[in-house]
């Protein structure tokens, strides 16, 4: 497999828009998340990352500097690239890029079937499983 390149991209740049397209494809079309819940004002100020393999944007996520932690969210990988290390490469890159913010304290909500991947990066489940737009999730953090 060709190497996975993870890039920080400005909001509404060509590559960021490809990430938004991918979020639409996976969350709205594939997982039936309402469009008005997928895109929000945080997209305007978030740090956006995309994963590129062979010239194709195959993953994206965003990072938000919250009051008490760095929040990783909207992690998505296109169907053909799932299970090939794309999400892990993006998480690793985002955490490295923002480790000096908020004392290396990271928070996210993970779809329940994805928690094992985040645990490899030091995240632990906090609280009970909950449903967000009909999909089971857990809160996870590394602190």
C-alpha positions as protocol buffer text, in pm:
chain_id: "A"
residue {
  index: 1
  type: UNK
  ca { x: 0 y: 0 z: 0 }
}
residue {
  index: 2
  type: UNK
  ca { x: 114 y: 354 z: -70 }
}
residue {
  index: 3
  type: UNK
  ca { x: 202 y: 568 z: 231 }
}
residue {
  index: 4
  type: UNK
  ca { x: -68 y: 759 z: 418 }
}
residue {
  index: 5
  type: UNK
  ca { x: -2 y: 1133 z: 424 }
}
residue {
  index: 6
  type: UNK
  ca { x: -187 y: 1335 z: 688 }
}
residue {
  index: 7
  type: UNK
  ca { x: -216 y: 1708 z: 628 }
}
residue {
  index: 8
  type: UNK
  ca { x: -352 y: 1998 z: 829 }
}
residue {
  index: 9
  type: UNK
  ca { x: -573 y: 2194 z: 589 }
}
residue {
  index: 10
  type: UNK
  ca { x: -748 y: 2533 z: 610 }
}
residue {
  index: 11
  type: UNK
  ca { x: -1126 y: 2534 z: 634 }
}
residue {
  index: 12
  type: UNK
  ca { x: -1295 y: 2550 z: 292 }
}
residue {
  index: 13
  type: UNK
  ca { x: -970 y: 2480 z: 107 }
}
residue {
  index: 14
  type: UNK
  ca { x: -995 y: 2229 z: -175 }
}
residue {
  index: 15
  type: UNK
  ca { x: -865 y: 1946 z: 45 }
}
residue {
  index: 16
  type: UNK
  ca { x: -1085 y: 2044 z: 340 }
}
residue {
  index: 17
  type: UNK
  ca { x: -1386 y: 2049 z: 108 }
}
residue {
  index: 18
  type: UNK
  ca { x: -1295 y: 1695 z: 1 }
}
residue {
  index: 19
  type: UNK
  ca { x: -1298 y: 1605 z: 371 }
}
residue {
  index: 20
  type: UNK
  ca { x: -1641 y: 1765 z: 406 }
}
residue {
  index: 21
  type: UNK
  ca { x: -1758 y: 1566 z: 104 }
}
residue {
  index: 22
  type: UNK
  ca { x: -1633 y: 1249 z: 272 }
}
residue {
  index: 23
  type: UNK
  ca { x: -1810 y: 1337 z: 598 }
}
residue {
  index: 24
  type: UNK
  ca { x: -2131 y: 1389 z: 400 }
}
residue {
  index: 25
  type: UNK
  ca { x: -2086 y: 1055 z: 222 }
}
residue {
  index: 26
  type: UNK
  ca { x: -2020 y: 853 z: 537 }
}
residue {
  index: 27
  type: UNK
  ca { x: -2216 y: 1023 z: 813 }
}
residue {
  index: 28
  type: UNK
  ca { x: -2517 y: 1161 z: 624 }
}
residue {
  index: 29
  type: UNK
  ca { x: -2562 y: 905 z: 344 }
}
residue {
  index: 30
  type: UNK
  ca { x: -2418 y: 585 z: 495 }
}
residue {
  index: 31
  type: UNK
  ca { x: -2505 y: 635 z: 864 }
}
residue {
  index: 32
  type: UNK
  ca { x: -2818 y: 853 z: 825 }
}
residue {
  index: 33
  type: UNK
  ca { x: -2695 y: 1139 z: 1044 }
}
residue {
  index: 34
  type: UNK
  ca { x: -2915 y: 1447 z: 981 }
}
residue {
  index: 35
  type: UNK
  ca { x: -2725 y: 1705 z: 774 }
}
residue {
  index: 36
  type: UNK
  ca { x: -2803 y: 1983 z: 1022 }
}
residue {
  index: 37
  type: UNK
  ca { x: -2634 y: 1779 z: 1297 }
}
residue {
  index: 38
  type: UNK
  ca { x: -2323 y: 1688 z: 1098 }
}
residue {
  index: 39
  type: UNK
  ca { x: -2200 y: 2034 z: 1001 }
}
residue {
  index: 40
  type: UNK
  ca { x: -2193 y: 2308 z: 1263 }
}
residue {
  index: 41
  type: UNK
  ca { x: -2032 y: 2639 z: 1357 }
}
residue {
  index: 42
  type: UNK
  ca { x: -1734 y: 2455 z: 1509 }
}
residue {
  index: 43
  type: UNK
  ca { x: -1625 y: 2368 z: 1154 }
}
residue {
  index: 44
  type: UNK
  ca { x: -1541 y: 2736 z: 1101 }
}
residue {
  index: 45
  type: UNK
  ca { x: -1282 y: 2747 z: 1382 }
}
residue {
  index: 46
  type: UNK
  ca { x: -1168 y: 2383 z: 1404 }
}
residue {
  index: 47
  type: UNK
  ca { x: -835 y: 2252 z: 1286 }
}
residue {
  index: 48
  type: UNK
  ca { x: -905 y: 2014 z: 997 }
}
residue {
  index: 49
  type: UNK
  ca { x: -691 y: 1718 z: 892 }
}
residue {
  index: 50
  type: UNK
  ca { x: -717 y: 1495 z: 587 }
}
residue {
  index: 51
  type: UNK
  ca { x: -551 y: 1165 z: 505 }
}
residue {
  index: 52
  type: UNK
  ca { x: -436 y: 1127 z: 146 }
}
residue {
  index: 53
  type: UNK
  ca { x: -330 y: 805 z: -25 }
}
residue {
  index: 54
  type: UNK
  ca { x: -233 y: 801 z: -394 }
}
residue {
  index: 55
  type: UNK
  ca { x: -380 y: 1149 z: -441 }
}
residue {
  index: 56
  type: UNK
  ca { x: -718 y: 1057 z: -290 }
}
residue {
  index: 57
  type: UNK
  ca { x: -862 y: 1207 z: 30 }
}
residue {
  index: 58
  type: UNK
  ca { x: -961 y: 892 z: 214 }
}
residue {
  index: 59
  type: UNK
  ca { x: -1006 y: 1024 z: 569 }
}
residue {
  index: 60
  type: UNK
  ca { x: -1068 y: 1336 z: 771 }
}
residue {
  index: 61
  type: UNK
  ca { x: -1109 y: 1460 z: 1127 }
}
residue {
  index: 62
  type: UNK
  ca { x: -1131 y: 1788 z: 1312 }
}
residue {
  index: 63
  type: UNK
  ca { x: -971 y: 1919 z: 1632 }
}
residue {
  index: 64
  type: UNK
  ca { x: -1127 y: 2178 z: 1860 }
}
residue {
  index: 65
  type: UNK
  ca { x: -949 y: 2354 z: 2146 }
}
residue {
  index: 66
  type: UNK
  ca { x: -1214 y: 2337 z: 2421 }
}
residue {
  index: 67
  type: UNK
  ca { x: -1177 y: 2498 z: 2764 }
}
residue {
  index: 68
  type: UNK
  ca { x: -1044 y: 2187 z: 2941 }
}
residue {
  index: 69
  type: UNK
  ca { x: -918 y: 1961 z: 2662 }
}
residue {
  index: 70
  type: UNK
  ca { x: -847 y: 1914 z: 2294 }
}
residue {
  index: 71
  type: UNK
  ca { x: -1149 y: 1753 z: 2131 }
}
residue {
  index: 72
  type: UNK
  ca { x: -1105 y: 1520 z: 1838 }
}
residue {
  index: 73
  type: UNK
  ca { x: -1415 y: 1463 z: 1631 }
}
residue {
  index: 74
  type: UNK
  ca { x: -1580 y: 1386 z: 1301 }
}
residue {
  index: 75
  type: UNK
  ca { x: -1330 y: 1106 z: 1239 }
}
residue {
  index: 76
  type: UNK
  ca { x: -1423 y: 937 z: 913 }
}
residue {
  index: 77
  type: UNK
  ca { x: -1255 y: 702 z: 667 }
}
residue {
  index: 78
  type: UNK
  ca { x: -1396 y: 611 z: 327 }
}
residue {
  index: 79
  type: UNK
  ca { x: -1520 y: 255 z: 296 }
}
residue {
  index: 80
  type: UNK
  ca { x: -1240 y: 117 z: 73 }
}
residue {
  index: 81
  type: UNK
  ca { x: -974 y: 245 z: 316 }
}
residue {
  index: 82
  type: UNK
  ca { x: -1121 y: 122 z: 645 }
}
residue {
  index: 83
  type: UNK
  ca { x: -904 y: -118 z: 841 }
}
residue {
  index: 84
  type: UNK
  ca { x: -587 y: -2 z: 668 }
}
residue {
  index: 85
  type: UNK
  ca { x: -447 y: 234 z: 933 }
}
residue {
  index: 86
  type: UNK
  ca { x: -591 y: 560 z: 800 }
}
residue {
  index: 87
  type: UNK
  ca { x: -779 y: 655 z: 1119 }
}
residue {
  index: 88
  type: UNK
  ca { x: -480 y: 564 z: 1334 }
}
residue {
  index: 89
  type: UNK
  ca { x: -248 y: 777 z: 1121 }
}
residue {
  index: 90
  type: UNK
  ca { x: -483 y: 1075 z: 1153 }
}
residue {
  index: 91
  type: UNK
  ca { x: -527 y: 1034 z: 1531 }
}
residue {
  index: 92
  type: UNK
  ca { x: -150 y: 1001 z: 1579 }
}
residue {
  index: 93
  type: UNK
  ca { x: -84 y: 1311 z: 1369 }
}
residue {
  index: 94
  type: UNK
  ca { x: -357 y: 1522 z: 1535 }
}
residue {
  index: 95
  type: UNK
  ca { x: -245 y: 1428 z: 1886 }
}
residue {
  index: 96
  type: UNK
  ca { x: 117 y: 1505 z: 1804 }
}
residue {
  index: 97
  type: UNK
  ca { x: 26 y: 1841 z: 1649 }
}
residue {
  index: 98
  type: UNK
  ca { x: -185 y: 1947 z: 1951 }
}
residue {
  index: 99
  type: UNK
  ca { x: -12 y: 1771 z: 2244 }
}
residue {
  index: 100
  type: UNK
  ca { x: 112 y: 2101 z: 2392 }
}
residue {
  index: 101
  type: UNK
  ca { x: -241 y: 2243 z: 2404 }
}
residue {
  index: 102
  type: UNK
  ca { x: -451 y: 2191 z: 2721 }
}
residue {
  index: 103
  type: UNK
  ca { x: -176 y: 1986 z: 2886 }
}
residue {
  index: 104
  type: UNK
  ca { x: -197 y: 1691 z: 2643 }
}
residue {
  index: 105
  type: UNK
  ca { x: -559 y: 1627 z: 2752 }
}
residue {
  index: 106
  type: UNK
  ca { x: -766 y: 1479 z: 2470 }
}
residue {
  index: 107
  type: UNK
  ca { x: -1138 y: 1401 z: 2464 }
}
residue {
  index: 108
  type: UNK
  ca { x: -1369 y: 1244 z: 2205 }
}
residue {
  index: 109
  type: UNK
  ca { x: -1691 y: 1054 z: 2166 }
}
residue {
  index: 110
  type: UNK
  ca { x: -1643 y: 726 z: 1984 }
}
residue {
  index: 111
  type: UNK
  ca { x: -1889 y: 501 z: 1813 }
}
residue {
  index: 112
  type: UNK
  ca { x: -1902 y: 199 z: 2042 }
}
residue {
  index: 113
  type: UNK
  ca { x: -1750 y: -41 z: 1790 }
}
residue {
  index: 114
  type: UNK
  ca { x: -1447 y: 187 z: 1745 }
}
residue {
  index: 115
  type: UNK
  ca { x: -1331 y: 219 z: 2109 }
}
residue {
  index: 116
  type: UNK
  ca { x: -1048 y: -37 z: 2077 }
}
residue {
  index: 117
  type: UNK
  ca { x: -870 y: 178 z: 1819 }
}
residue {
  index: 118
  type: UNK
  ca { x: -878 y: 482 z: 2049 }
}
residue {
  index: 119
  type: UNK
  ca { x: -762 y: 275 z: 2347 }
}
residue {
  index: 120
  type: UNK
  ca { x: -436 y: 215 z: 2158 }
}
residue {
  index: 121
  type: UNK
  ca { x: -375 y: 590 z: 2188 }
}
residue {
  index: 122
  type: UNK
  ca { x: -433 y: 597 z: 2564 }
}
residue {
  index: 123
  type: UNK
  ca { x: -803 y: 682 z: 2563 }
}
residue {
  index: 124
  type: UNK
  ca { x: -1028 y: 522 z: 2824 }
}
residue {
  index: 125
  type: UNK
  ca { x: -1405 y: 496 z: 2831 }
}
residue {
  index: 126
  type: UNK
  ca { x: -1576 y: 732 z: 3077 }
}
residue {
  index: 127
  type: UNK
  ca { x: -1941 y: 687 z: 3162 }
}
residue {
  index: 128
  type: UNK
  ca { x: -2212 y: 471 z: 3019 }
}
residue {
  index: 129
  type: UNK
  ca { x: -2288 y: 403 z: 2658 }
}
residue {
  index: 130
  type: UNK
  ca { x: -2524 y: 659 z: 2505 }
}
residue {
  index: 131
  type: UNK
  ca { x: -2696 y: 707 z: 2173 }
}
residue {
  index: 132
  type: UNK
  ca { x: -2623 y: 998 z: 1944 }
}
residue {
  index: 133
  type: UNK
  ca { x: -2841 y: 1014 z: 1632 }
}
residue {
  index: 134
  type: UNK
  ca { x: -2932 y: 649 z: 1692 }
}
residue {
  index: 135
  type: UNK
  ca { x: -2569 y: 531 z: 1699 }
}
residue {
  index: 136
  type: UNK
  ca { x: -2419 y: 392 z: 2025 }
}
residue {
  index: 137
  type: UNK
  ca { x: -2124 y: 597 z: 2156 }
}
residue {
  index: 138
  type: UNK
  ca { x: -1893 y: 629 z: 2456 }
}
residue {
  index: 139
  type: UNK
  ca { x: -1716 y: 933 z: 2590 }
}
residue {
  index: 140
  type: UNK
  ca { x: -1341 y: 869 z: 2591 }
}
residue {
  index: 141
  type: UNK
  ca { x: -1045 y: 1067 z: 2719 }
}
residue {
  index: 142
  type: UNK
  ca { x: -678 y: 1022 z: 2791 }
}
residue {
  index: 143
  type: UNK
  ca { x: -685 y: 1196 z: 3132 }
}
